[in-house]
Amino acid sequence: VGVVDEADHHRIVGAAAGLVIRSGEVEILAMKGKQVTSRARVAIDGKEDHHLVEAIQRAREAAGLKTKRLAVSIPSQDVLVRFFTIPAVPPTELDAVVQFEARKYLPFKTDTLIWDYCAVPVPGSNQLDVVFSAVSRDLFRQVQDVCASAGIQPLLIEPRSVSLARLVESVNGTAPNEFTCVVEVEQDAAHLAIVKRGVPYLTRDVAFASSTDAGAASQTGEMDPRGQRVLSELSVSMNFFLREYPSTAVSRIVLFGEEGLVGPWCRWLADQLHCMVEMGNAYVDSRVEGGLPLPFASAL
């Protein structure tokens, strides 16, 4: 769970399909090369595990999916992500040092978690940047059980922040200390991640108020309250990250979601945050022939 090593990356590239589990719906995307062969989005009709199993089964049926081997993306709010720096140590000692340091940042004992990490040398120093991610063993087993009941054999299980980070990992001309902030917007929530080289360093989840307020705002010409909420969280999260790591910069913000909802926010957010803000079409279009709706970004 969490970060992806080179072996995992090759497994992902070979995956025929991906499953995204959200709080209220599931998505399946199947591809052959750059061609989308099928896709489906199905609502989850309840909060129990069997409701999720039924939604996955309906999505597989709607997509006409025969393969059982899928890459699985789970809600990022269920996953702890922590970023810290450690002295460079021999590879044989790295696991123990990372686990020792991670205990300072975690509210749980590491033996109750399924965890993984990515360690990257800091240029010009004798240190390593470490991104540590973890999920509770109980929740991980619950996801495995749900997948098994739905007839799914996960190639891997990862948080949605990693799925999004991988999608925008190759940005030409990005300096080593520059990060990208990825924002995925749904109707009732948003997820943001500050990422570099396909790895999320900071993640946040944002819940929106009722859609009634959003509808009223659109009728009066005011900014959608969801956009205002995203602006507030972006400002707080980016300021915190840059204060903690002053040698870095967030060079751009990439938005994914329904274009009719998110598109009008771009210029307004750019003016408010004094940062480049763009829709994620270019990242999707470079990987898909014939286009794909932006809400399927995580599945892609």
Coordinates of C-alpha atoms in Angstrom, one line a residue:
V1 CA 0.0 0.0 0.0
G2 CA 1.2 3.5 -0.7
V3 CA 4.3 4.1 -2.8
V4 CA 5.1 2.0 -5.8
D5 CA 8.5 0.5 -6.6
E6 CA 9.8 -0.3 -10.0
A7 CA 8.5 -3.9 -10.0
D8 CA 5.1 -2.6 -9.0
H9 CA 5.2 0.0 -11.8
H10 CA 5.7 -2.7 -14.4
R11 CA 2.8 -4.7 -13.0
I12 CA 0.6 -1.6 -13.2
V13 CA 1.6 -0.9 -16.8
G14 CA 0.5 -4.4 -17.6
A15 CA -2.8 -4.1 -15.8
A16 CA -5.8 -4.4 -18.0
A17 CA -8.2 -2.6 -15.7
G18 CA -8.4 -0.5 -12.6
L19 CA -11.0 -0.2 -9.8
V20 CA -11.5 3.0 -7.8
I21 CA -13.4 2.7 -4.5
R22 CA -15.0 6.0 -3.4
S23 CA -17.2 6.9 -0.4
G24 CA -20.4 6.7 -2.5
E25 CA -19.5 5.0 -5.8
V26 CA -17.1 2.8 -7.6
E27 CA -15.4 3.1 -11.0
I28 CA -14.0 0.6 -13.3
L29 CA -11.8 1.5 -16.3
A30 CA -10.5 -1.2 -18.8
M31 CA -7.9 -0.4 -21.4
K32 CA -5.9 -2.0 -24.2
G33 CA -2.8 0.1 -24.8
K34 CA -4.1 3.7 -25.0
Q35 CA -7.6 2.6 -26.1
V36 CA -10.4 2.5 -23.5
T37 CA -12.3 -0.8 -24.0
S38 CA -14.9 -0.1 -21.3
R39 CA -15.7 2.0 -18.3
A40 CA -18.5 2.2 -15.7
R41 CA -19.4 4.1 -12.6
V42 CA -21.9 2.7 -10.1
A43 CA -23.4 4.1 -6.9
I44 CA -22.9 2.3 -3.6
D45 CA -26.4 1.8 -2.2
G46 CA -25.5 1.7 1.5
K47 CA -22.7 1.6 4.1
E48 CA -22.2 -2.1 4.7
D49 CA -19.6 -4.2 3.1
H50 CA -22.1 -6.2 1.0
H51 CA -23.3 -2.9 -0.5
L52 CA -19.8 -2.3 -1.8
V53 CA -19.5 -5.9 -3.0
E54 CA -22.7 -5.5 -5.0
A55 CA -21.6 -2.1 -6.5
I56 CA -18.3 -3.7 -7.7
Q57 CA -20.2 -6.6 -9.2
R58 CA -22.6 -4.3 -11.0
A59 CA -19.7 -2.2 -12.3
R60 CA -17.9 -5.2 -13.6
E61 CA -21.1 -6.4 -15.3
A62 CA -21.8 -2.9 -16.8
A63 CA -18.2 -2.7 -18.1
G64 CA -18.4 -6.2 -19.5
L65 CA -15.2 -7.0 -17.6
K66 CA -14.0 -10.6 -17.7
T67 CA -10.6 -10.2 -16.0
K68 CA -10.5 -10.6 -12.3
R69 CA -7.0 -9.0 -11.9
L70 CA -7.4 -5.3 -11.2
A71 CA -5.3 -2.5 -9.7
V72 CA -7.4 -1.2 -6.8
S73 CA -7.4 2.4 -5.5
I74 CA -9.0 3.1 -2.1
P75 CA -10.1 6.4 -0.4
S76 CA -7.0 8.3 0.7
Q77 CA -8.7 9.4 4.0
D78 CA -8.2 5.8 5.1
V79 CA -4.4 6.0 4.6
L80 CA -1.9 7.8 6.8
V81 CA 0.8 9.7 4.8
R82 CA 3.8 11.2 6.6
F83 CA 6.9 12.9 5.1
F84 CA 10.2 13.2 7.0
T85 CA 14.0 13.3 6.5
I86 CA 16.5 10.8 7.9
P87 CA 20.3 10.4 7.6
A88 CA 21.4 8.2 4.7
V89 CA 22.0 4.7 6.0
P90 CA 23.0 1.4 4.4
P91 CA 20.1 -0.4 2.6
T92 CA 20.2 -3.2 5.1
E93 CA 19.3 -0.7 7.9
L94 CA 16.8 1.4 6.1
D95 CA 13.6 -0.5 7.1
A96 CA 14.5 -0.4 10.8
V97 CA 15.5 3.3 10.7
V98 CA 12.3 4.3 8.8
Q99 CA 10.1 2.4 11.1
F100 CA 11.8 3.9 14.2
E101 CA 11.4 7.5 12.8
A102 CA 7.8 6.9 11.7
R103 CA 6.7 6.1 15.2
K104 CA 7.3 9.8 16.1
Y105 CA 4.6 10.8 13.6
L106 CA 2.0 8.0 13.9
P107 CA -0.9 7.8 16.4
F108 CA -0.8 4.0 16.2
K109 CA 1.8 1.2 16.8
T110 CA 3.4 0.2 13.5
D111 CA 2.6 -3.5 14.2
T112 CA -1.1 -2.7 13.8
L113 CA -0.5 -1.3 10.3
I114 CA 0.3 -2.4 6.8
W115 CA 2.9 0.1 5.7
D116 CA 5.3 1.0 2.9
Y117 CA 7.7 3.9 2.1
C118 CA 9.7 5.6 -0.5
A119 CA 13.2 6.9 0.3
V120 CA 14.8 9.4 -2.1
P121 CA 18.3 10.9 -1.7
V122 CA 18.4 14.7 -1.0
P123 CA 20.7 16.3 -3.6
G124 CA 23.8 17.8 -2.1
S125 CA 23.4 16.2 1.3
N126 CA 23.8 13.0 3.3
Q127 CA 20.1 12.7 3.9
L128 CA 17.0 10.8 2.6
D129 CA 13.5 12.2 2.1
V130 CA 11.1 9.5 3.2
V131 CA 7.4 9.3 2.3
F132 CA 5.7 6.8 4.7
S133 CA 2.2 5.5 4.1
A134 CA 0.2 3.1 6.2
V135 CA -3.3 1.6 6.6
S136 CA -4.7 -0.4 9.5
R137 CA -4.4 -4.1 9.2
D138 CA -8.1 -4.5 9.9
L139 CA -9.1 -2.1 7.1
F140 CA -6.6 -3.6 4.7
R141 CA -8.1 -7.1 5.3
Q142 CA -11.6 -5.6 4.9
V143 CA -10.6 -4.3 1.5
Q144 CA -9.1 -7.7 0.6
D145 CA -12.3 -9.5 1.8
V146 CA -14.6 -7.2 -0.2
C147 CA -12.5 -7.7 -3.4
A148 CA -12.5 -11.5 -2.9
S149 CA -16.3 -11.5 -2.4
A150 CA -16.7 -9.4 -5.6
G151 CA -14.5 -11.8 -7.5
I152 CA -11.6 -9.4 -7.7
Q153 CA -7.9 -10.4 -7.4
P154 CA -6.0 -7.1 -6.6
L155 CA -2.7 -6.6 -8.5
L156 CA -2.1 -4.0 -5.8
I157 CA -4.0 -1.8 -3.3
E158 CA -3.0 1.8 -3.0
P159 CA -4.5 5.1 -1.9
R160 CA -6.1 7.4 -4.5
S161 CA -3.4 10.1 -3.8
V162 CA -0.8 7.7 -5.3
S163 CA -3.0 7.0 -8.3
L164 CA -3.3 10.7 -9.0
A165 CA 0.4 11.4 -8.3
R166 CA 1.4 8.8 -10.9
L167 CA -0.8 10.4 -13.5
V168 CA 1.0 13.7 -13.2
E169 CA 4.5 12.4 -12.4
S170 CA 6.2 13.4 -15.7
V171 CA 6.2 17.2 -16.0
N172 CA 8.8 18.5 -18.5
G173 CA 11.0 21.2 -17.1
T174 CA 10.1 20.7 -13.5
A175 CA 13.0 21.6 -11.1
P176 CA 14.1 19.0 -8.5
N177 CA 12.6 21.1 -5.6
E178 CA 9.3 21.8 -7.4
F179 CA 6.0 20.1 -6.5
T180 CA 2.6 19.8 -8.1
C181 CA -0.6 20.0 -6.2
V182 CA -3.3 17.7 -7.6
V183 CA -6.9 18.3 -6.7
E184 CA -9.7 15.8 -7.5
V185 CA -13.2 17.2 -7.0
E186 CA -16.4 15.2 -6.6
Q187 CA -19.9 16.5 -5.9
D188 CA -19.6 16.3 -2.1
A189 CA -15.9 16.2 -1.5
A190 CA -12.4 16.9 -2.8
H191 CA -9.0 15.3 -2.3
L192 CA -5.7 17.2 -2.7
A193 CA -2.2 15.9 -2.7
I194 CA 1.1 17.7 -3.0
V195 CA 3.2 15.4 -5.2
K196 CA 6.6 14.9 -6.8
R197 CA 8.0 12.1 -9.0
G198 CA 4.8 10.1 -8.6
V199 CA 4.8 10.2 -4.8
P200 CA 2.4 12.2 -2.5
Y201 CA 4.2 14.1 0.2
L202 CA 1.1 15.7 1.8
T203 CA -2.6 14.7 1.4
R204 CA -5.8 16.4 2.5
D205 CA -9.5 15.5 2.2
V206 CA -12.2 18.2 2.1
A207 CA -15.9 17.6 2.7
F208 CA -18.4 20.1 1.1
A209 CA -21.6 21.4 2.6
S210 CA -25.0 20.6 0.9
S211 CA -25.3 21.0 -2.9
T212 CA -28.3 23.4 -2.2
D213 CA -25.8 26.1 -1.3
A214 CA -23.9 25.5 -4.5
G215 CA -27.1 25.7 -6.6
A216 CA -28.0 29.0 -5.0
A217 CA -24.6 30.4 -5.7
S218 CA -24.7 29.5 -9.4
Q219 CA -28.1 31.3 -9.7
T220 CA -26.7 34.5 -8.2
G221 CA -23.4 34.4 -10.1
E222 CA -21.4 34.0 -6.9
M223 CA -18.4 31.6 -6.7
D224 CA -19.5 28.1 -5.9
P225 CA -19.0 27.5 -2.1
R226 CA -17.2 24.3 -3.1
G227 CA -14.6 26.4 -4.9
Q228 CA -14.3 28.7 -1.9
R229 CA -13.7 25.6 0.3
V230 CA -11.1 24.2 -2.0
L231 CA -9.4 27.6 -2.1
S232 CA -9.3 27.7 1.7
E233 CA -7.8 24.2 1.9
L234 CA -5.3 24.8 -0.8
S235 CA -4.1 28.0 0.8
V236 CA -3.7 26.4 4.2
S237 CA -2.1 23.2 2.9
M238 CA 0.4 24.9 0.6
N239 CA 1.4 27.5 3.2
F240 CA 2.0 24.7 5.7
F241 CA 4.0 22.7 3.3
L242 CA 6.2 25.6 2.2
R243 CA 6.7 26.7 5.8
E244 CA 7.8 23.2 6.8
Y245 CA 10.0 22.9 3.7
P246 CA 11.1 26.4 2.7
S247 CA 13.5 25.2 0.0
T248 CA 10.6 23.8 -2.1
A249 CA 8.0 25.4 -4.4
V250 CA 4.5 24.3 -5.6
S251 CA 4.8 25.3 -9.2
R252 CA 1.3 24.3 -10.4
I253 CA -2.1 23.1 -9.4
V254 CA -3.9 20.5 -11.5
L255 CA -7.7 20.0 -11.2
F256 CA -9.6 16.9 -12.0
G257 CA -13.4 16.6 -11.9
E258 CA -16.5 17.4 -13.9
E259 CA -15.3 20.2 -16.3
G260 CA -18.6 22.1 -16.0
L261 CA -18.0 22.3 -12.2
V262 CA -14.2 22.7 -12.0
G263 CA -13.3 24.5 -15.2
P264 CA -14.6 27.9 -14.1
W265 CA -12.5 27.8 -10.9
C266 CA -9.1 27.8 -12.7
R267 CA -8.6 31.5 -13.4
W268 CA -10.1 32.5 -10.1
L269 CA -7.9 30.1 -8.1
A270 CA -4.8 31.2 -10.1
D271 CA -5.6 34.9 -9.2
Q272 CA -6.2 34.1 -5.6
L273 CA -3.1 31.8 -5.1
H274 CA -0.7 33.5 -7.5
C275 CA 0.1 30.1 -9.0
M276 CA -0.5 28.3 -12.3
V277 CA -3.8 26.4 -12.2
E278 CA -4.9 24.1 -15.0
M279 CA -7.4 21.4 -15.8
G280 CA -5.9 17.9 -16.0
N281 CA -6.9 17.3 -19.6
A282 CA -3.4 17.2 -21.0
Y283 CA -2.3 14.5 -18.5
V284 CA -5.3 12.3 -19.5
D285 CA -5.1 13.0 -23.2
S286 CA -1.4 12.0 -23.4
R287 CA -2.4 8.5 -22.1
V288 CA -5.7 7.9 -23.8
E289 CA -6.6 8.0 -27.5
G290 CA -10.1 9.4 -28.1
G291 CA -10.4 11.1 -24.7
L292 CA -11.7 10.2 -21.3
P293 CA -13.9 12.1 -18.8
L294 CA -11.7 13.7 -16.1
P295 CA -13.5 12.1 -13.2
F296 CA -11.9 8.8 -14.4
A297 CA -8.4 10.2 -13.7
S298 CA -7.8 8.0 -10.7
A299 CA -8.9 4.9 -12.5
L300 CA -6.6 5.8 -15.4

